[in-house]
XYZ file of C-alpha atoms in Angstrom:
784
model
C 3.848 24.356 -34.019
C 4.232 28.095 -34.485
C 3.988 30.009 -31.239
C 3.097 33.680 -30.980
C 3.519 33.971 -27.217
C 6.749 34.477 -25.279
C 7.723 33.131 -21.871
C 7.613 36.248 -19.683
C 8.794 37.118 -16.172
C 8.047 39.959 -13.766
C 10.512 42.866 -13.798
C 10.510 42.987 -9.998
C 11.225 40.020 -7.728
C 8.048 38.734 -6.113
C 7.769 35.451 -4.252
C 4.709 34.508 -6.271
C 4.158 37.126 -8.994
C 0.898 38.024 -10.688
C 0.820 38.739 -14.432
C -2.111 40.380 -16.194
C -3.289 41.529 -19.593
C -6.464 43.506 -20.214
C -8.084 43.223 -23.648
C -11.276 43.887 -25.587
C -12.901 41.555 -28.071
C -12.557 42.694 -31.676
C -15.726 44.166 -33.172
C -17.338 43.335 -36.492
C -16.733 39.607 -36.638
C -19.893 38.231 -35.095
C -20.150 36.059 -32.048
C -17.252 34.199 -30.508
C -17.405 30.541 -31.531
C -14.470 29.287 -29.507
C -11.712 30.455 -27.198
C -8.851 28.127 -26.323
C -6.144 29.017 -23.830
C -2.740 27.361 -24.137
C -0.988 27.598 -20.790
C 2.455 26.748 -19.459
C 5.078 28.062 -17.073
C 8.553 27.807 -15.674
C 7.304 27.073 -12.189
C 3.612 26.391 -11.626
C 0.764 28.562 -12.850
C -2.887 29.229 -12.094
C -4.828 31.195 -14.700
C -8.007 33.220 -14.321
C -10.193 34.914 -16.904
C -12.223 37.764 -15.465
C -11.520 36.533 -11.969
C -12.707 32.971 -12.561
C -10.330 29.998 -12.638
C -9.950 28.607 -16.136
C -9.830 25.025 -14.802
C -9.710 22.962 -11.649
C -6.144 21.845 -12.299
C -3.383 22.575 -9.801
C 0.410 22.616 -10.065
C 0.292 23.138 -13.848
C 2.386 22.237 -15.876
C 3.757 19.757 -13.375
C 7.279 18.377 -13.285
C 9.040 17.169 -16.400
C 12.661 17.133 -17.513
C 12.554 20.894 -18.040
C 15.870 20.944 -19.888
C 14.124 19.264 -22.837
C 10.386 19.102 -22.098
C 8.058 21.745 -20.686
C 4.436 20.718 -20.942
C 1.495 22.890 -21.866
C -2.227 22.429 -21.417
C -5.094 23.586 -23.614
C -8.312 24.789 -21.972
C -11.625 25.822 -23.505
C -12.452 29.194 -21.934
C -15.234 30.291 -24.277
C -17.791 30.537 -21.471
C -15.537 32.848 -19.438
C -15.026 35.535 -22.065
C -16.573 38.998 -21.778
C -16.459 41.977 -24.118
C -13.789 43.487 -21.878
C -11.685 40.825 -20.230
C -8.628 40.330 -18.061
C -6.404 37.276 -18.389
C -4.419 36.733 -15.208
C -1.594 34.373 -14.295
C -0.404 33.574 -10.769
C 3.013 31.918 -10.582
C 4.554 29.704 -7.917
C 7.968 28.109 -7.512
C 6.885 24.490 -7.878
C 9.623 22.066 -8.858
C 11.306 24.583 -11.165
C 12.520 27.121 -8.604
C 11.665 25.491 -5.293
C 13.711 23.115 -3.186
C 14.564 19.704 -4.611
C 16.454 17.002 -2.785
C 17.880 16.692 0.682
C 20.917 18.947 0.243
C 18.980 22.196 0.656
C 19.445 23.182 -2.997
C 16.784 25.190 -4.759
C 16.223 26.772 -8.172
C 17.973 23.846 -9.857
C 16.399 24.614 -13.214
C 16.381 28.407 -13.133
C 16.026 31.446 -10.892
C 13.229 33.294 -12.726
C 9.612 32.185 -12.836
C 7.991 32.459 -16.231
C 4.435 32.466 -17.537
C 3.325 31.427 -21.020
C -0.186 31.936 -22.370
C -1.715 32.027 -25.815
C -5.444 32.678 -26.040
C -6.893 31.970 -29.490
C -10.364 33.492 -29.927
C -12.297 32.483 -33.048
C -15.299 34.455 -34.305
C -18.283 33.513 -36.454
C -16.689 34.828 -39.660
C -13.503 32.833 -39.068
C -11.454 35.779 -37.798
C -9.012 34.860 -35.020
C -7.871 37.207 -32.266
C -4.832 36.182 -30.213
C -3.940 37.377 -26.740
C -0.412 36.243 -25.934
C 2.150 36.746 -23.218
C 4.607 39.415 -24.345
C 6.185 42.640 -23.102
C 2.796 44.415 -23.060
C 1.772 42.599 -19.865
C 2.182 43.983 -16.354
C 3.223 42.298 -13.133
C 2.696 42.756 -9.442
C 2.827 41.154 -6.008
C 0.344 38.612 -4.699
C -0.825 37.685 -1.223
C 1.502 34.682 -1.307
C 4.641 35.751 0.544
C 6.461 32.411 0.423
C 5.810 29.140 -1.344
C 7.718 25.896 -1.549
C 6.650 22.302 -2.112
C 8.715 21.095 0.859
C 8.378 23.975 3.261
C 4.816 25.186 2.718
C 3.109 28.452 1.862
C 2.616 31.794 3.584
C -0.460 33.848 2.648
C -1.276 37.332 3.936
C -5.015 37.835 3.501
C -4.610 41.584 4.016
C -2.982 41.691 0.582
C -5.800 39.891 -1.209
C -7.378 42.202 -3.792
C -9.401 40.825 -6.679
C -9.324 44.168 -8.476
C -6.298 43.076 -10.516
C -8.552 40.552 -12.253
C -11.031 43.194 -13.441
C -10.801 45.785 -16.246
C -9.638 49.243 -15.275
C -7.236 48.133 -12.542
C -4.821 51.001 -11.899
C -2.003 48.729 -10.817
C -0.377 50.929 -8.169
C 3.009 49.433 -7.427
C 2.856 47.167 -10.448
C 5.695 47.007 -12.962
C 6.397 45.601 -16.377
C 7.584 42.217 -17.604
C 10.397 40.970 -19.783
C 10.719 38.059 -22.154
C 12.880 35.176 -21.038
C 15.389 33.403 -23.232
C 13.227 30.323 -23.661
C 13.228 27.875 -26.552
C 9.572 27.252 -27.418
C 10.617 24.012 -29.130
C 10.702 22.551 -25.608
C 6.947 22.995 -25.285
C 5.129 19.696 -25.522
C 1.501 18.769 -24.834
C 0.496 16.750 -21.811
C 0.382 13.053 -22.585
C -0.727 12.084 -19.111
C -3.459 13.458 -16.860
C -3.388 16.745 -14.969
C -3.195 17.139 -11.190
C -6.362 18.290 -9.454
C -8.300 18.172 -6.204
C -9.569 14.592 -6.016
C -11.423 14.337 -2.704
C -12.182 16.118 0.550
C -12.056 14.601 4.020
C -13.513 15.968 7.229
C -11.500 16.330 10.427
C -12.158 13.332 12.657
C -10.839 14.643 15.949
C -9.401 17.775 17.579
C -7.600 17.688 20.933
C -4.881 19.308 23.010
C -1.520 17.570 23.245
C 0.439 17.179 26.512
C 2.596 20.136 25.438
C -0.513 22.283 24.978
C -0.699 22.242 21.168
C -3.940 21.934 19.232
C -3.767 18.794 17.116
C -6.183 17.377 14.568
C -6.568 14.038 12.804
C -8.181 13.626 9.377
C -8.200 9.837 9.734
C -6.135 9.023 6.645
C -2.529 9.592 5.607
C -2.993 11.614 2.434
C -1.375 14.091 0.082
C -2.724 17.596 -0.316
C -3.403 20.411 2.101
C -5.860 21.806 4.635
C -8.395 24.419 3.600
C -9.406 26.561 6.554
C -12.170 29.068 7.173
C -11.483 31.507 9.948
C -12.452 34.895 11.354
C -10.043 36.720 13.598
C -8.295 40.026 14.255
C -6.363 41.585 11.376
C -2.682 40.668 11.496
C -3.209 37.559 13.568
C -1.180 34.592 12.379
C -2.184 30.936 12.188
C 0.573 28.347 11.765
C -0.311 24.872 10.442
C 2.346 22.145 10.673
C 1.772 18.743 9.071
C 3.004 15.225 9.829
C 2.112 11.639 9.045
C 2.245 10.264 12.578
C 2.302 11.126 16.232
C 5.176 10.289 18.559
C 4.922 10.554 22.321
C 1.483 12.143 21.779
C 2.975 15.057 19.840
C 3.351 15.723 16.120
C 6.022 13.391 14.708
C 7.978 15.711 12.409
C 11.458 14.135 12.559
C 10.888 11.962 9.436
C 10.370 15.154 7.421
C 14.081 15.917 7.873
C 14.587 19.499 6.655
C 11.151 19.899 5.064
C 9.159 22.366 7.154
C 5.724 21.272 5.857
C 4.296 24.402 7.482
C 1.700 26.854 6.167
C 1.278 30.319 7.673
C -1.781 32.508 7.323
C -2.087 36.172 8.250
C -5.685 37.170 8.918
C -7.457 40.075 7.224
C -9.898 40.806 10.049
C -12.838 39.504 8.012
C -14.000 36.047 6.984
C -10.944 34.377 5.469
C -10.584 31.185 3.474
C -7.050 29.885 3.037
C -6.013 27.157 0.593
C -2.269 26.767 -0.149
C -2.310 25.594 -3.765
C 1.406 26.219 -4.429
C 2.509 23.460 -2.071
C 1.393 20.034 -0.901
C 2.015 17.905 2.153
C 1.964 14.232 3.075
C 0.065 14.084 6.363
C -2.662 12.676 8.523
C -2.151 14.958 11.520
C -1.676 18.696 11.850
C -0.772 21.071 14.627
C -2.577 24.407 14.507
C -1.131 27.293 16.474
C -2.587 30.777 16.797
C -6.204 29.891 16.087
C -8.491 32.616 17.447
C -10.671 30.957 20.062
C -11.640 27.296 20.061
C -11.087 25.351 16.854
C -14.315 24.044 15.330
C -13.472 20.871 13.346
C -15.897 21.908 10.593
C -13.685 24.943 9.861
C -10.940 22.709 8.508
C -11.158 20.390 5.492
C -8.475 18.090 4.114
C -8.139 18.429 0.334
C -6.673 15.373 -1.400
C -4.792 16.082 -4.622
C -3.332 13.768 -7.237
C -3.108 13.003 -10.912
C -6.503 12.370 -12.484
C -6.349 8.578 -12.724
C -9.365 6.354 -13.284
C -9.729 3.486 -10.824
C -10.099 0.227 -12.759
C -9.240 -2.641 -10.389
C -10.643 -3.735 -7.046
C -9.977 -6.489 -4.539
C -11.571 -7.641 -1.321
C -11.518 -10.826 0.688
C -12.721 -12.306 3.960
C -9.616 -11.125 5.850
C -10.235 -7.537 6.962
C -6.572 -6.897 7.747
C -5.687 -7.789 4.154
C -8.478 -5.534 2.933
C -7.056 -2.668 4.976
C -3.576 -3.433 3.665
C -4.879 -3.343 0.101
C -6.559 -0.028 0.790
C -3.235 1.223 2.156
C -1.623 0.249 -1.144
C -4.251 2.269 -3.002
C -3.793 5.366 -0.823
C -0.021 5.084 -1.058
C -0.237 5.051 -4.818
C -2.642 7.983 -4.905
C -0.338 10.089 -2.786
C 2.744 9.295 -4.832
C 1.214 9.682 -8.272
C 1.189 13.476 -8.215
C 2.357 14.139 -11.784
C 5.505 12.018 -11.265
C 5.712 8.537 -9.679
C 7.592 9.478 -6.523
C 9.059 7.549 -3.629
C 7.374 9.598 -0.912
C 5.262 12.760 -0.663
C 6.300 14.376 2.608
C 10.008 14.805 3.367
C 12.784 16.712 1.569
C 12.882 14.226 -1.307
C 9.676 13.402 -3.250
C 11.665 12.320 -6.299
C 10.844 10.049 -9.226
C 12.923 7.108 -8.043
C 13.028 4.578 -10.839
C 13.449 1.545 -8.589
C 10.155 2.176 -6.808
C 8.077 2.253 -9.980
C 9.987 -0.683 -11.494
C 8.818 -2.774 -8.535
C 5.315 -1.367 -8.277
C 4.209 -0.824 -11.895
C 2.218 -4.093 -12.249
C 0.201 -3.330 -9.119
C -0.349 0.264 -10.215
C -1.488 -0.805 -13.685
C -4.192 -2.986 -12.144
C -5.484 -0.469 -9.629
C -5.689 2.553 -11.928
C -5.435 3.298 -15.629
C -1.864 4.582 -15.657
C -1.121 4.072 -19.343
C -0.951 7.759 -20.280
C 0.542 8.771 -16.918
C 3.560 6.499 -17.307
C 3.896 7.072 -21.049
C 4.401 10.747 -20.227
C 6.980 9.893 -17.563
C 8.733 7.512 -19.961
C 9.302 10.441 -22.330
C 11.385 11.978 -19.558
C 13.176 8.656 -19.026
C 14.103 8.711 -22.699
C 15.174 12.372 -22.586
C 17.382 11.874 -19.527
C 18.830 8.686 -20.963
C 19.736 10.330 -24.270
C 21.655 12.954 -22.368
C 23.343 10.445 -20.045
C 24.972 8.323 -22.764
C 22.310 5.632 -22.479
C 22.195 5.586 -18.676
C 18.809 5.655 -16.983
C 19.398 7.670 -13.798
C 18.278 6.880 -10.273
C 15.504 9.469 -10.444
C 13.468 10.856 -13.355
C 13.326 13.802 -13.809
C 16.964 13.721 -12.766
C 17.420 16.543 -10.287
C 20.261 14.685 -8.537
C 22.670 15.546 -11.331
C 22.591 19.158 -10.142
C 23.406 18.301 -6.534
C 26.928 18.059 -5.158
C 28.426 14.570 -5.508
C 25.365 14.046 -7.064
C 23.114 13.378 -4.158
C 25.874 11.586 -2.260
C 26.079 8.551 -4.570
C 29.456 7.494 -5.992
C 29.865 7.734 -9.774
C 26.241 7.180 -10.802
C 25.808 4.676 -13.609
C 23.228 2.155 -14.721
C 21.969 0.348 -11.648
C 19.994 -2.889 -11.385
C 16.265 -2.596 -10.744
C 16.408 1.210 -10.770
C 17.660 1.606 -14.343
C 15.696 -1.496 -15.360
C 12.550 0.598 -14.990
C 13.231 1.741 -18.556
C 12.420 -1.817 -19.672
C 10.078 -3.174 -17.035
C 7.635 -0.259 -17.030
C 6.915 -0.223 -20.804
C 6.547 -4.012 -20.736
C 4.070 -3.703 -17.863
C 1.977 -1.251 -19.889
C 2.022 -3.631 -22.843
C 0.821 -6.508 -20.693
C -1.789 -4.483 -18.817
C -3.312 -2.528 -21.689
C -2.096 -4.228 -24.874
C -0.517 -0.887 -25.753
C 1.803 -1.683 -28.671
C 2.484 2.036 -29.078
C 4.425 2.213 -25.823
C 6.765 -0.522 -27.023
C 7.238 1.257 -30.337
C 7.980 4.572 -28.658
C 10.249 3.173 -25.963
C 12.024 0.372 -27.796
C 15.157 2.400 -28.527
C 15.306 3.418 -24.867
C 14.808 -0.178 -23.736
C 17.498 -1.447 -26.090
C 19.890 1.346 -25.153
C 19.653 0.416 -21.475
C 20.426 -3.254 -22.066
C 23.298 -2.421 -24.406
C 24.806 -0.056 -21.857
C 24.572 -2.673 -19.126
C 26.307 -5.112 -21.479
C 29.340 -2.796 -21.466
C 29.402 -2.913 -17.652
C 29.671 -6.692 -17.351
C 32.855 -8.201 -16.013
C 34.852 -10.731 -18.093
C 32.819 -13.483 -16.398
C 29.677 -12.162 -18.070
C 28.223 -11.093 -14.720
C 27.020 -7.640 -13.693
C 29.164 -7.553 -10.582
C 30.856 -4.185 -11.078
C 30.067 -0.612 -10.079
C 27.654 0.848 -7.569
C 24.449 -1.070 -6.815
C 21.574 -0.422 -4.450
C 21.086 -4.187 -4.378
C 18.289 -5.478 -2.159
C 17.773 -2.020 -0.680
C 16.188 -1.843 2.763
C 16.662 -5.497 3.607
C 14.994 -5.623 7.054
C 18.132 -7.228 8.493
C 20.324 -4.309 7.388
C 21.211 -1.670 9.995
C 18.854 1.354 9.781
C 21.754 3.652 8.943
C 23.104 1.327 6.183
C 20.094 0.362 4.041
C 22.247 -1.080 1.232
C 23.898 -3.686 3.492
C 21.644 -6.537 2.426
C 22.117 -10.280 2.740
C 21.767 -10.761 -1.011
C 24.935 -10.620 -3.083
C 24.697 -7.512 -5.247
C 26.127 -9.281 -8.272
C 23.423 -11.947 -8.058
C 20.711 -9.303 -7.878
C 22.167 -7.218 -10.699
C 22.831 -10.136 -13.045
C 19.326 -11.495 -12.481
C 17.844 -8.099 -13.315
C 20.084 -7.760 -16.356
C 18.832 -11.122 -17.607
C 15.205 -10.172 -17.116
C 15.654 -6.903 -18.994
C 17.480 -8.556 -21.906
C 14.779 -11.224 -22.109
C 11.973 -8.652 -22.070
C 13.632 -6.536 -24.767
C 13.939 -9.670 -26.909
C 10.222 -10.286 -26.414
C 9.416 -6.650 -27.196
C 11.430 -6.955 -30.416
C 9.386 -10.035 -31.310
C 6.122 -8.151 -30.742
C 7.370 -5.363 -33.012
C 8.708 -7.707 -35.685
C 12.303 -6.531 -35.227
C 14.043 -9.805 -36.010
C 17.651 -8.634 -35.784
C 17.117 -7.075 -32.357
C 15.155 -10.083 -31.188
C 18.081 -12.336 -32.050
C 20.589 -9.925 -30.501
C 18.838 -9.667 -27.146
C 17.801 -13.311 -26.986
C 21.458 -14.298 -27.406
C 22.503 -11.756 -24.806
C 19.873 -13.043 -22.368
C 21.055 -16.615 -22.930
C 24.648 -15.587 -22.193
C 23.599 -13.856 -18.969
C 21.606 -16.898 -17.912
C 24.550 -19.188 -18.590
C 26.951 -16.957 -16.645
C 24.504 -16.721 -13.742
C 24.224 -20.492 -13.489
C 27.960 -21.088 -13.942
C 29.075 -18.663 -11.246
C 26.153 -18.356 -8.848
C 24.294 -21.694 -8.829
C 25.443 -25.046 -7.464
C 22.966 -27.874 -7.046
C 20.068 -25.449 -6.811
C 21.778 -23.323 -4.158
C 22.325 -19.677 -5.132
C 25.229 -17.554 -3.925
C 24.500 -15.785 -0.622
C 21.739 -18.302 0.128
C 19.004 -15.870 1.182
C 15.386 -15.357 0.256
C 15.926 -12.553 -2.264
C 18.377 -14.420 -4.482
C 16.072 -17.442 -4.677
C 13.034 -15.251 -5.305
C 14.717 -13.534 -8.259
C 16.280 -16.685 -9.709
C 12.943 -18.497 -9.658
C 10.672 -15.630 -10.646
C 12.892 -14.628 -13.580
C 13.185 -18.266 -14.782
C 16.973 -18.326 -14.486
C 17.207 -21.934 -13.321
C 16.722 -25.288 -15.001
C 13.860 -27.464 -13.783
C 15.815 -29.506 -11.243
C 17.628 -26.483 -9.785
C 14.380 -24.534 -9.622
C 12.757 -27.322 -7.601
C 15.663 -27.336 -5.146
C 15.717 -23.526 -4.991
C 11.979 -23.395 -4.331
C 12.298 -25.845 -1.479
C 15.216 -23.872 -0.065
C 13.251 -20.639 -0.330
C 10.389 -22.205 1.599
C 12.804 -23.415 4.301
C 14.363 -19.953 4.630
C 10.930 -18.329 4.859
C 9.955 -20.724 7.632
C 13.282 -20.175 9.390
C 12.459 -16.465 9.424
C 9.173 -17.406 11.116
C 7.373 -16.268 7.948
C 8.427 -12.691 8.519
C 9.727 -10.615 5.649
C 13.428 -11.028 4.966
C 13.589 -9.329 1.557
C 14.173 -5.722 0.509
C 13.225 -3.692 -2.564
C 14.559 -6.263 -5.038
C 13.152 -9.434 -3.548
C 9.860 -8.352 -2.012
C 7.859 -7.923 -5.260
C 8.763 -11.464 -6.356
C 8.977 -13.721 -3.314
C 5.339 -14.800 -3.220
C 5.431 -15.540 -6.958
C 8.577 -17.596 -6.526
C 6.975 -19.609 -3.756
C 3.705 -20.292 -5.532
C 5.544 -21.055 -8.786
C 7.459 -23.840 -7.041
C 4.523 -25.399 -5.215
C 4.753 -23.463 -1.941
C 1.682 -21.252 -2.107
C 0.914 -22.205 1.485
C 4.213 -20.586 2.536
C 3.411 -17.506 0.443
C 0.132 -17.184 2.337
C 1.960 -17.496 5.641
C 4.156 -14.567 4.608
C 1.191 -12.540 3.422
C -0.854 -13.008 6.578
C 1.950 -12.731 9.138
C 1.337 -9.907 11.633
C 4.603 -9.640 13.529
C 7.286 -7.216 12.373
C 8.600 -7.298 9.706
C 5.522 -8.171 7.661
C 2.983 -6.617 5.363
C 0.318 -6.656 8.067
C 2.422 -5.358 10.948
C 1.896 -1.708 9.902
C -1.833 -2.390 9.631
C -1.892 -3.618 13.225
C -0.127 -0.361 14.144
C -2.876 1.722 12.571
C -1.203 2.454 9.213
C -3.374 3.837 6.420
C -0.624 3.771 3.770
C 2.331 1.470 3.045
C 5.548 2.332 4.879
C 9.095 2.715 3.568
C 10.505 0.448 6.247
C 8.781 -2.594 7.664
C 9.343 -0.999 11.065
C 8.977 2.701 10.262
C 7.178 2.766 13.587
C 8.477 0.499 16.315
C 6.135 -1.616 18.438
C 6.388 0.873 21.323
C 5.010 3.641 19.089
C 8.315 5.417 18.565
C 9.593 6.282 15.090
C 12.412 4.253 13.547
C 15.700 6.078 14.238
C 16.884 5.778 10.616
C 17.211 8.906 8.474
C 14.866 7.411 5.884
C 11.558 6.777 7.582
C 8.579 7.488 5.382
C 5.071 6.389 6.243
C 3.894 6.639 2.626
C 6.068 4.604 0.260
C 4.233 2.382 -2.199
C 7.099 0.076 -3.305
C 6.667 -2.608 -0.619
C 2.979 -2.812 -1.543
C 3.931 -4.525 -4.817
C 2.681 -7.835 -3.358
C -0.834 -6.632 -4.154
C -0.150 -7.796 -7.714
C 0.150 -11.378 -6.412
C -2.974 -10.870 -4.349
C -4.921 -9.942 -7.466
C -3.676 -12.877 -9.503
C -3.303 -15.696 -7.009
C -5.685 -14.828 -4.181
C -8.223 -13.038 -6.355
C -7.619 -15.341 -9.293
C -7.596 -12.770 -12.100
C -4.530 -12.564 -14.363
C -3.878 -11.676 -18.003
C -3.381 -14.600 -20.359
C -2.860 -12.215 -23.281
C -1.710 -8.586 -23.465
C -4.451 -6.150 -22.517
C -6.554 -8.952 -20.994
C -8.006 -10.039 -24.337
C -7.955 -13.406 -22.583
C -7.711 -13.769 -18.826
C -6.634 -16.618 -16.614
C -9.019 -17.342 -13.765
C -7.074 -19.517 -11.335
C -7.734 -18.622 -7.699
C -5.669 -20.497 -5.148
C -7.506 -20.360 -1.822
C -5.368 -20.471 1.285
C -4.252 -18.579 4.337
C -7.594 -19.057 6.051
C -9.294 -16.836 3.463
C -12.772 -18.150 2.719
C -13.845 -15.775 -0.036
C -12.498 -13.124 -2.380
C -13.718 -10.854 -5.142
C -11.602 -9.170 -7.809
C -12.771 -6.930 -10.639
C -10.953 -5.174 -13.448
C -12.069 -2.806 -16.191
C -9.893 -3.721 -19.180
C -9.720 -2.388 -22.746
C -12.147 -5.217 -23.583
C -14.624 -4.602 -20.776
C -15.098 -5.523 -17.142
C -14.016 -8.881 -15.724
C -15.088 -10.090 -12.294
C -14.021 -13.145 -10.300
C -15.729 -14.141 -7.056
C -15.048 -17.269 -5.083
C -16.003 -18.759 -1.752
C -14.940 -21.934 0.041
C -17.328 -23.880 2.221
C -15.938 -27.127 3.541
C -14.481 -28.970 0.578
C -16.456 -27.044 -2.041
C -15.229 -24.085 -4.083
C -17.959 -21.867 -5.497
C -16.691 -19.663 -8.332
C -18.426 -16.967 -10.369
C -16.766 -15.456 -13.423
C -17.988 -12.517 -15.505
C -16.488 -12.096 -18.969
C -17.205 -9.089 -21.237
C -18.265 -9.372 -24.856
C -15.465 -10.265 -27.234
C -13.179 -11.667 -24.550
C -12.368 -15.132 -23.203
C -11.378 -16.602 -19.864
C -9.312 -19.676 -19.191
C -10.630 -21.232 -15.985
C -8.241 -23.417 -14.005
C -9.511 -24.974 -10.807
C -7.788 -27.380 -8.418
C -8.066 -30.935 -9.711
C -10.139 -29.968 -12.746
C -9.319 -29.827 -16.422
C -8.679 -26.363 -17.816
C -11.577 -24.912 -19.757
C -12.166 -21.753 -21.807
C -15.381 -19.754 -21.527
C -16.645 -16.772 -23.497
C -18.720 -13.724 -22.705
C -21.289 -13.916 -19.949
C -21.618 -15.027 -16.348
C -20.308 -18.483 -15.491
C -20.784 -20.404 -12.245
C -18.667 -23.330 -11.077
C -19.221 -25.413 -7.980
C -16.457 -27.955 -7.448
C -15.169 -30.291 -4.783
C -11.583 -29.298 -4.061
C -8.827 -30.391 -1.757
C -8.174 -27.450 0.560
C -4.974 -27.582 2.577
C -3.277 -24.915 4.658
C -2.896 -23.162 1.340
C -3.572 -24.974 -1.927
C -0.213 -24.985 -3.641
C -0.431 -27.879 -6.057
C -2.827 -30.095 -7.911
C -2.646 -33.706 -8.893
C -2.144 -34.171 -12.607
C -1.238 -37.276 -14.569
C 2.497 -37.710 -14.229
C 2.917 -35.871 -10.936
C 2.337 -32.654 -9.067
C 2.301 -29.330 -10.868
C 2.224 -25.916 -9.202
C -1.138 -24.277 -9.757
C 0.203 -21.060 -11.167
C 2.805 -22.537 -13.480
C 1.907 -21.163 -16.862
C 0.031 -18.254 -15.366
C 1.820 -16.200 -17.956
C 2.662 -17.071 -21.528
C 6.256 -17.084 -20.300
C 7.157 -16.987 -16.649
C 9.658 -14.182 -17.121
C 7.214 -11.990 -19.021
C 5.506 -10.626 -16.034
C 6.934 -11.546 -12.717
C 5.479 -9.573 -9.891
C 3.324 -7.773 -12.361
C -0.186 -8.002 -13.665
C -2.787 -5.433 -12.724
C -4.559 -5.646 -9.372
C -7.251 -3.988 -7.422
C -8.357 -2.813 -4.086
């Protein structure tokens, strides 16, 4: 594409500069038929035309691997044009020049903010007028004195003056601009959705803390900011500090680490409205200091932001704690899908950790349509990988490479689960949406990852070398040493390496790449053989803990006899832990699948419904409205976990929702994109009814079931052109087509139906729930 615009920067240093260009429509060409604005920035940008916002988007152009990709957006602004017009750009630091990471570093990508705009105006006779950013623009200061994603925003309302957005502005104190040395070949269109305001929530309560501070509660841990309306004396200052939780009846800010999460507003003396759109916070509570008079709750509104994702999957059941947990999973995802899939939205981190999305992608793909969102992110995975000699880094975009030592990790290299995101995420999109394109676009990246890992194997054929996160945040690890898990790191890494090699072989088969299919199938077979030779003895797996059994079973690494023994051992270990969680990041997404696969669905339900810490429901009993980073981020006495990493909005451990959708709800894909679904609910855990729905590329599926006594009542809705395989306890499998289907069967309900009688013996209900068990472990779209 040929660009006429330049990336420009203000000649003077302003915290958040304004750029403007005044122009007049050309005469003699008839009416304007269209006007399209192409917009981008180094930093974040908000554009106005004649004082009106050109869109509702915020934080444009988001965060990408700026070294190679800077996104642009195209906006139809025809309705905003006037004969004499002013195009204005307001710039903020965003990810480009703001703080990134926990070391205090900022401006990792550059120290000058830049604006890029190209307005193409087409007239009735075909003539095109272009208004572009170049050296003819002027620049000046804004009312935003400071802005940072971690630390917050400072706005001085006394400096607000809309005159700069109107023709004839004199521009006292304004200066010129200069063109930056920017390669326009980096500009690339958005593939995924924009970030915008998604919802508004009212303040639920205002009170005074024991220390005398004014606190408020919006009732939900969310990501965004507070919009306030206030009237007070000119020069008065209001300070708003945000946090996710309270501790000792005061704002609990320690988990934020060095992030200030504080907005400051200087009053004009009139009626002011403040909205800090160059930052965002993860919070439920806020402390407001300096408010003139008594705070009226209606003067404050919580604005929820996030990427514009369509909700497609839902889930509910008779257990209200599980329903609240599922809703927590949804809110956690919403808050961490702000342009990049991040680990957390509140502290001095907020990075695109690959391990989190590797674990959570199947759940995410069920709850929301994330196809385009993750395809955009995968372009950055590919870009980073190409410039890391095939290594997929810990975070994407990789800001850690700019930090000292980078980020405190020794000699970063390919790492199990984290780097495997480059394979597992595209495969998840293929399964969820039948999107062959994502496999085509990412295949080289997927293959490159597996080939690099192959070079890291020891002579035994195991991946037992180099740094590994392993089963990160094992609940039995000390808070200050989250990598000290029970699971042997070589077992975890080799299992993940096998799964990735197997999935790449399957992807090659889908794409008809026979040579690669053979290559990766042979590599997967070698990894499987090495795993069994060195780590398995009579069904027992090295380090003999829940995570190693969960991975070995879920990834189909064991032969039939060893898998049966391993499943029984896993059930024994789960019971020995009193059905409390004993797995970390690696094992948690797969443990319930491993149990139900081996005939222990009743044990999986015991884990799911356990309320004591550590468990999925413990945070719910503590009032959580999102999923926590640690099982005990808040201790039973209401104090915050003493560990340095204590987020109250971390979606990764919510990956079990995928199992809830498939096994509890009974809705799973039997073919990519849900062209055929498997309806196989497995009632248990005291749950008497459940309903799951999913809007797929083929239409909407719905599964509803209820148990009364020994009868299972099932309703299935299938869209036109699709099929459903219905598998009920003790009944022959049947396939049904489009329409509404009702089944009323006598079933044997135990503490948790985990097996059915079939000729020749007992078979786990969800065996065969995927075309191949390793295709989609811990994945498959779910709902809330």
